[in-house]
mmCIF file of C-alpha atoms and ligand atoms in Angstrom:
data_model
loop_
_atom_site.group_PDB
_atom_site.id
_atom_site.type_symbol
_atom_site.label_atom_id
_atom_site.label_comp_id
_atom_site.label_asym_id
_atom_site.label_seq_id
_atom_site.Cartn_x
_atom_site.Cartn_y
_atom_site.Cartn_z
ATOM 1 C CA MET A 1 -6.984 -21.879 -1.029
ATOM 2 C CA SER A 2 -4.853 -20.425 1.828
ATOM 3 C CA THR A 3 -4.842 -20.504 5.608
ATOM 4 C CA THR A 4 -8.475 -19.397 5.633
ATOM 5 C CA ASP A 5 -10.903 -22.331 5.965
ATOM 6 C CA GLN A 6 -13.216 -20.766 3.627
ATOM 7 C CA GLN A 7 -12.997 -18.343 0.772
ATOM 8 C CA LEU A 8 -14.562 -15.023 1.925
ATOM 9 C CA SER A 9 -16.759 -12.966 -0.504
ATOM 10 C CA SER A 10 -15.398 -9.678 -1.537
ATOM 11 C CA GLU A 11 -18.144 -8.068 0.581
ATOM 12 C CA GLU A 12 -17.076 -10.251 3.637
ATOM 13 C CA VAL A 13 -13.571 -9.297 3.068
ATOM 14 C CA ILE A 14 -14.466 -5.552 3.035
ATOM 15 C CA ARG A 15 -16.718 -5.874 6.087
ATOM 16 C CA SER A 16 -14.320 -7.908 8.176
ATOM 17 C CA ARG A 17 -11.451 -5.793 7.662
ATOM 18 C CA HIS A 18 -10.417 -3.867 10.757
ATOM 19 C CA SER A 19 -7.230 -2.258 11.844
ATOM 20 C CA VAL A 20 -5.450 -4.751 14.016
ATOM 21 C CA ARG A 21 -2.673 -3.606 16.379
ATOM 22 C CA LYS A 22 -1.960 -6.768 18.282
ATOM 23 C CA TYR A 23 -0.282 -9.607 16.327
ATOM 24 C CA GLN A 24 1.044 -13.030 17.176
ATOM 25 C CA ARG A 25 4.625 -12.871 17.042
ATOM 26 C CA ASP A 26 6.961 -15.164 14.962
ATOM 27 C CA VAL A 27 4.322 -15.953 12.510
ATOM 28 C CA VAL A 28 5.782 -16.412 8.982
ATOM 29 C CA ILE A 29 3.548 -15.964 6.084
ATOM 30 C CA PRO A 30 4.386 -18.841 3.693
ATOM 31 C CA GLU A 31 6.326 -17.428 0.698
ATOM 32 C CA ALA A 32 3.901 -18.717 -1.983
ATOM 33 C CA GLU A 33 0.952 -17.175 -0.153
ATOM 34 C CA TRP A 34 2.757 -13.982 0.413
ATOM 35 C CA ASN A 35 3.418 -13.890 -3.266
ATOM 36 C CA GLU A 36 -0.130 -14.378 -4.053
ATOM 37 C CA ILE A 37 -1.179 -11.447 -1.698
ATOM 38 C CA LEU A 38 1.611 -9.111 -3.409
ATOM 39 C CA GLU A 39 0.268 -10.099 -6.726
ATOM 40 C CA LEU A 40 -3.194 -9.338 -5.808
ATOM 41 C CA ALA A 41 -2.255 -6.087 -4.425
ATOM 42 C CA LEU A 42 -0.091 -5.100 -7.426
ATOM 43 C CA ASN A 43 -3.086 -5.612 -9.702
ATOM 44 C CA ALA A 44 -4.377 -2.261 -8.572
ATOM 45 C CA PRO A 45 -5.374 0.381 -11.167
ATOM 46 C CA SER A 46 -3.081 3.387 -11.721
ATOM 47 C CA SER A 47 -3.134 6.407 -14.024
ATOM 48 C CA TRP A 48 -1.899 5.614 -17.415
ATOM 49 C CA ASN A 49 -0.928 2.272 -15.772
ATOM 50 C CA LEU A 50 2.285 3.520 -14.500
ATOM 51 C CA GLN A 51 1.938 1.456 -11.235
ATOM 52 C CA HIS A 52 3.314 4.477 -8.958
ATOM 53 C CA TRP A 53 3.873 2.208 -6.166
ATOM 54 C CA ARG A 54 6.818 0.255 -4.781
ATOM 55 C CA PHE A 55 6.460 -1.971 -1.672
ATOM 56 C CA LEU A 56 9.533 -1.984 0.455
ATOM 57 C CA THR A 57 8.914 -5.216 2.704
ATOM 58 C CA ILE A 58 10.407 -5.609 6.031
ATOM 59 C CA GLN A 59 10.092 -9.195 7.436
ATOM 60 C CA GLU A 60 13.418 -9.764 9.290
ATOM 61 C CA GLN A 61 12.974 -9.252 13.149
ATOM 62 C CA ALA A 62 16.087 -7.260 13.365
ATOM 63 C CA ASN A 63 14.786 -4.856 10.606
ATOM 64 C CA LYS A 64 11.325 -4.640 12.094
ATOM 65 C CA ASP A 65 12.926 -3.612 15.390
ATOM 66 C CA ARG A 66 14.916 -0.885 13.390
ATOM 67 C CA LEU A 67 11.466 0.441 12.094
ATOM 68 C CA LEU A 68 9.859 0.269 15.653
ATOM 69 C CA PRO A 69 11.229 3.608 17.070
ATOM 70 C CA ILE A 70 10.664 5.254 13.518
ATOM 71 C CA ALA A 71 7.040 4.286 13.810
ATOM 72 C CA TYR A 72 6.930 5.894 17.285
ATOM 73 C CA ASN A 73 7.095 2.451 19.109
ATOM 74 C CA GLN A 74 3.859 1.278 17.651
ATOM 75 C CA GLN A 75 4.246 -2.323 18.810
ATOM 76 C CA GLN A 76 2.451 -3.875 15.786
ATOM 77 C CA VAL A 77 5.726 -3.060 13.780
ATOM 78 C CA SER A 78 7.819 -5.540 15.764
ATOM 79 C CA ASP A 79 5.102 -8.193 16.251
ATOM 80 C CA ALA A 80 3.287 -8.515 12.869
ATOM 81 C CA SER A 81 4.698 -10.793 10.243
ATOM 82 C CA VAL A 82 5.750 -8.198 7.754
ATOM 83 C CA ASN A 83 5.777 -4.400 7.382
ATOM 84 C CA VAL A 84 5.220 -2.909 3.795
ATOM 85 C CA VAL A 85 6.590 0.433 3.468
ATOM 86 C CA VAL A 86 4.288 1.803 0.590
ATOM 87 C CA LEU A 87 6.289 4.100 -1.481
ATOM 88 C CA GLY A 88 5.034 6.290 -4.324
ATOM 89 C CA ASP A 89 7.211 6.958 -7.407
ATOM 90 C CA LEU A 90 7.640 10.649 -7.844
ATOM 91 C CA GLU A 91 8.869 9.861 -11.496
ATOM 92 C CA ALA A 92 6.597 7.449 -12.594
ATOM 93 C CA ASN A 93 6.608 8.955 -16.073
ATOM 94 C CA LEU A 94 10.144 7.212 -16.449
ATOM 95 C CA VAL A 95 8.290 4.078 -16.430
ATOM 96 C CA ALA A 96 6.045 4.736 -19.323
ATOM 97 C CA PRO A 97 8.390 3.299 -22.064
ATOM 98 C CA VAL A 98 8.135 0.029 -20.431
ATOM 99 C CA VAL A 99 4.379 0.120 -19.762
ATOM 100 C CA PHE A 100 3.830 1.074 -23.476
ATOM 101 C CA GLU A 101 6.549 -1.230 -24.829
ATOM 102 C CA ASN A 102 4.186 -3.326 -26.793
ATOM 103 C CA ALA A 103 1.923 -0.536 -28.148
ATOM 104 C CA THR A 104 2.320 0.533 -31.656
ATOM 105 C CA PRO A 105 4.760 3.148 -32.375
ATOM 106 C CA GLU A 106 2.039 5.707 -33.022
ATOM 107 C CA ILE A 107 0.224 4.883 -29.648
ATOM 108 C CA ARG A 108 3.419 4.629 -27.899
ATOM 109 C CA GLU A 109 4.657 8.110 -28.981
ATOM 110 C CA MET A 110 1.257 9.655 -28.330
ATOM 111 C CA MET A 111 1.202 8.205 -24.712
ATOM 112 C CA LEU A 112 4.786 9.204 -23.787
ATOM 113 C CA GLY A 113 4.166 12.766 -25.015
ATOM 114 C CA GLN A 114 1.051 13.029 -23.116
ATOM 115 C CA ILE A 115 2.566 11.578 -19.934
ATOM 116 C CA ASN A 116 5.955 13.504 -20.098
ATOM 117 C CA GLY A 117 3.940 16.612 -21.004
ATOM 118 C CA ALA A 118 1.739 16.346 -18.092
ATOM 119 C CA TYR A 119 4.643 15.681 -15.739
ATOM 120 C CA ALA A 120 6.645 18.528 -17.138
ATOM 121 C CA ASN A 121 3.902 20.987 -17.009
ATOM 122 C CA ASN A 122 2.576 20.447 -13.524
ATOM 123 C CA PRO A 123 5.186 20.599 -10.607
ATOM 124 C CA SER A 124 2.849 18.992 -8.185
ATOM 125 C CA LEU A 125 1.670 16.265 -10.512
ATOM 126 C CA GLY A 126 4.452 13.767 -9.705
ATOM 127 C CA LYS A 127 3.646 13.926 -5.991
ATOM 128 C CA ASP A 128 0.023 13.999 -6.456
ATOM 129 C CA GLU A 129 -0.013 10.923 -8.744
ATOM 130 C CA ALA A 130 2.559 9.110 -6.470
ATOM 131 C CA ILE A 131 0.339 9.424 -3.325
ATOM 132 C CA ARG A 132 -2.952 8.809 -5.098
ATOM 133 C CA ASN A 133 -1.916 5.710 -6.945
ATOM 134 C CA ALA A 134 0.181 4.274 -4.169
ATOM 135 C CA SER A 135 -2.722 4.555 -1.776
ATOM 136 C CA LEU A 136 -4.943 2.415 -4.022
ATOM 137 C CA ALA A 137 -2.403 -0.333 -3.984
ATOM 138 C CA ALA A 138 -2.078 0.142 -0.297
ATOM 139 C CA MET A 139 -5.887 -0.526 0.061
ATOM 140 C CA GLN A 140 -5.846 -3.375 -2.308
ATOM 141 C CA LEU A 141 -2.889 -5.029 -0.271
ATOM 142 C CA MET A 142 -4.929 -4.778 2.902
ATOM 143 C CA LEU A 143 -7.928 -6.414 1.249
ATOM 144 C CA ALA A 144 -5.699 -9.105 -0.368
ATOM 145 C CA ALA A 145 -4.209 -10.054 3.063
ATOM 146 C CA LYS A 146 -7.553 -10.070 4.520
ATOM 147 C CA ALA A 147 -8.872 -12.508 1.921
ATOM 148 C CA LYS A 148 -6.084 -14.810 2.731
ATOM 149 C CA GLY A 149 -6.711 -14.712 6.415
ATOM 150 C CA TYR A 150 -4.403 -12.023 7.549
ATOM 151 C CA ASP A 151 -5.033 -8.737 9.340
ATOM 152 C CA SER A 152 -3.459 -5.358 8.852
ATOM 153 C CA VAL A 153 -3.231 -1.911 9.998
ATOM 154 C CA PRO A 154 -2.237 1.246 7.861
ATOM 155 C CA MET A 155 0.002 3.744 9.507
ATOM 156 C CA GLY A 156 0.787 7.318 9.017
ATOM 157 C CA GLY A 157 2.333 7.569 12.296
ATOM 158 C CA TYR A 158 6.030 7.371 11.685
ATOM 159 C CA ASN A 159 8.901 9.732 11.108
ATOM 160 C CA PRO A 160 9.486 9.906 7.345
ATOM 161 C CA GLN A 161 12.880 11.571 7.361
ATOM 162 C CA ALA A 162 14.200 8.815 9.855
ATOM 163 C CA LEU A 163 12.567 6.133 7.636
ATOM 164 C CA ILE A 164 14.213 7.375 4.556
ATOM 165 C CA LYS A 165 17.605 7.680 6.224
ATOM 166 C CA GLU A 166 17.453 4.173 8.022
ATOM 167 C CA PHE A 167 16.278 2.227 5.006
ATOM 168 C CA ASN A 168 18.210 4.175 2.363
ATOM 169 C CA ILE A 169 15.032 5.035 0.370
ATOM 170 C CA PRO A 170 16.115 6.948 -2.894
ATOM 171 C CA GLU A 171 14.878 10.406 -3.308
ATOM 172 C CA ARG A 172 12.858 9.338 -6.246
ATOM 173 C CA TYR A 173 10.363 7.620 -3.808
ATOM 174 C CA ILE A 174 8.062 9.124 -1.292
ATOM 175 C CA PRO A 175 6.828 7.075 1.843
ATOM 176 C CA VAL A 176 2.955 6.978 1.599
ATOM 177 C CA MET A 177 2.178 4.698 4.512
ATOM 178 C CA ILE A 178 3.395 1.782 6.338
ATOM 179 C CA ILE A 179 1.177 -1.420 6.536
ATOM 180 C CA SER A 180 1.809 -3.990 9.350
ATOM 181 C CA ILE A 181 0.335 -7.511 8.410
ATOM 182 C CA GLY A 182 0.016 -10.697 10.237
ATOM 183 C CA LYS A 183 -2.136 -12.999 12.350
ATOM 184 C CA ALA A 184 -4.250 -11.190 14.824
ATOM 185 C CA ALA A 185 -3.599 -11.799 18.483
ATOM 186 C CA SER A 186 -6.651 -10.050 19.405
ATOM 187 C CA PRO A 187 -9.269 -8.397 17.078
ATOM 188 C CA GLY A 188 -9.372 -4.815 15.868
ATOM 189 C CA ARG A 189 -12.130 -2.765 17.569
ATOM 190 C CA ALA A 190 -15.146 -2.152 15.780
ATOM 191 C CA SER A 191 -14.870 1.402 14.221
ATOM 192 C CA GLY A 192 -17.976 3.389 13.403
ATOM 193 C CA ARG A 193 -18.531 5.538 10.328
ATOM 194 C CA LEU A 194 -20.132 8.780 9.774
ATOM 195 C CA PRO A 195 -23.696 8.546 8.360
ATOM 196 C CA ILE A 196 -23.907 8.127 4.663
ATOM 197 C CA GLU A 197 -25.695 11.557 4.297
ATOM 198 C CA HIS A 198 -22.607 13.070 5.677
ATOM 199 C CA GLN A 199 -20.201 11.481 3.341
ATOM 200 C CA VAL A 200 -22.112 11.376 0.009
ATOM 201 C CA ILE A 201 -23.019 14.413 -1.733
ATOM 202 C CA GLN A 202 -25.587 13.891 -4.617
ATOM 203 C CA GLU A 203 -25.035 15.745 -7.893
ATOM 204 C CA SER A 204 -23.611 19.162 -6.577
ATOM 205 C CA PHE A 205 -22.614 20.862 -3.500
HETATM 206 C C1 FMN B 1 -3.545 6.987 6.275
HETATM 207 C C2 FMN B 1 -3.811 6.286 7.590
HETATM 208 C C3 FMN B 1 -2.957 6.396 8.590
HETATM 209 C C4 FMN B 1 -3.067 5.702 9.853
HETATM 210 N N1 FMN B 1 -2.309 5.801 10.785
HETATM 211 C C5 FMN B 1 -2.434 4.946 12.047
HETATM 212 C C6 FMN B 1 -1.252 4.803 12.855
HETATM 213 O O1 FMN B 1 -0.229 5.358 12.817
HETATM 214 N N2 FMN B 1 -1.597 3.871 13.866
HETATM 215 C C7 FMN B 1 -2.591 3.309 14.135
HETATM 216 O O2 FMN B 1 -2.706 2.535 14.970
HETATM 217 N N3 FMN B 1 -3.603 3.337 13.103
HETATM 218 C C8 FMN B 1 -3.487 4.092 12.033
HETATM 219 N N4 FMN B 1 -4.578 4.153 11.022
HETATM 220 C C9 FMN B 1 -5.857 3.289 11.175
HETATM 221 C C10 FMN B 1 -7.114 4.099 11.574
HETATM 222 O O3 FMN B 1 -7.016 4.640 12.961
HETATM 223 C C11 FMN B 1 -8.091 3.252 11.277
HETATM 224 O O4 FMN B 1 -8.193 2.900 9.864
HETATM 225 C C12 FMN B 1 -9.547 3.937 11.533
HETATM 226 O O5 FMN B 1 -9.660 4.233 12.791
HETATM 227 C C13 FMN B 1 -10.803 3.071 11.055
HETATM 228 O O6 FMN B 1 -10.730 1.725 11.531
HETATM 229 P P1 FMN B 1 -10.598 0.516 10.791
HETATM 230 O O7 FMN B 1 -9.393 0.517 10.063
HETATM 231 O O8 FMN B 1 -10.550 -0.697 11.820
HETATM 232 O O9 FMN B 1 -11.724 0.382 9.959
HETATM 233 C C14 FMN B 1 -4.294 4.870 9.879
HETATM 234 C C15 FMN B 1 -5.101 4.762 8.884
HETATM 235 C C16 FMN B 1 -5.067 5.422 7.599
HETATM 236 C C17 FMN B 1 -5.837 5.196 6.480
#
């Protein structure tokens, strides 16, 4: 059990997650709890199990403040306990030998052939896969944080070139989003959703 008094059901976690933009400053998420949150997030599914995400975590105040202007001075970046820059791996096929290390030689060869073939034959696949799969881990990170009593906000509002330069992000990784996580100072505003009929298409357009 964590800082939450009670364990939330998965439905309660989903329903109570709102983007929070005001955080209590100087709250440190205990390391063991943070590791549990990370472990839950990293359990996300991915195509071929290549785990196309990397989390660049920014917890030190000086680094949060380096990130602040890059995120167009969105104050949550400075106030939250941690910012996670969710990166997508553009060359996730290179991880395949590790992922399939314990497979039989036949399966391993088949999977590596399939994966490397797919990456070689489709120039947009690496980027599509990086963003698609890293986004799943990003969502799971926010839900894991909420389950442990922390709030979050995903952000696309930042300058990617400045981020890459300032934090020395290698060319292999593409920034997908930044997620600030911490203890809310005031709750997120309730956000409505479009009607279900607008969002769900049954059987065929
Ligand atoms: C990809 C993405 C980028 C976003 N970028 C920002 C951002 O830069 N700043 C911000 O305050 N909120 C940002 N948001 C949060 C959305 O505004 C928010 O998720 C939406 O209004 C729904 O509200 P809710 O998260 O509280 O349900 C972003 C959300 C997503 C998914």
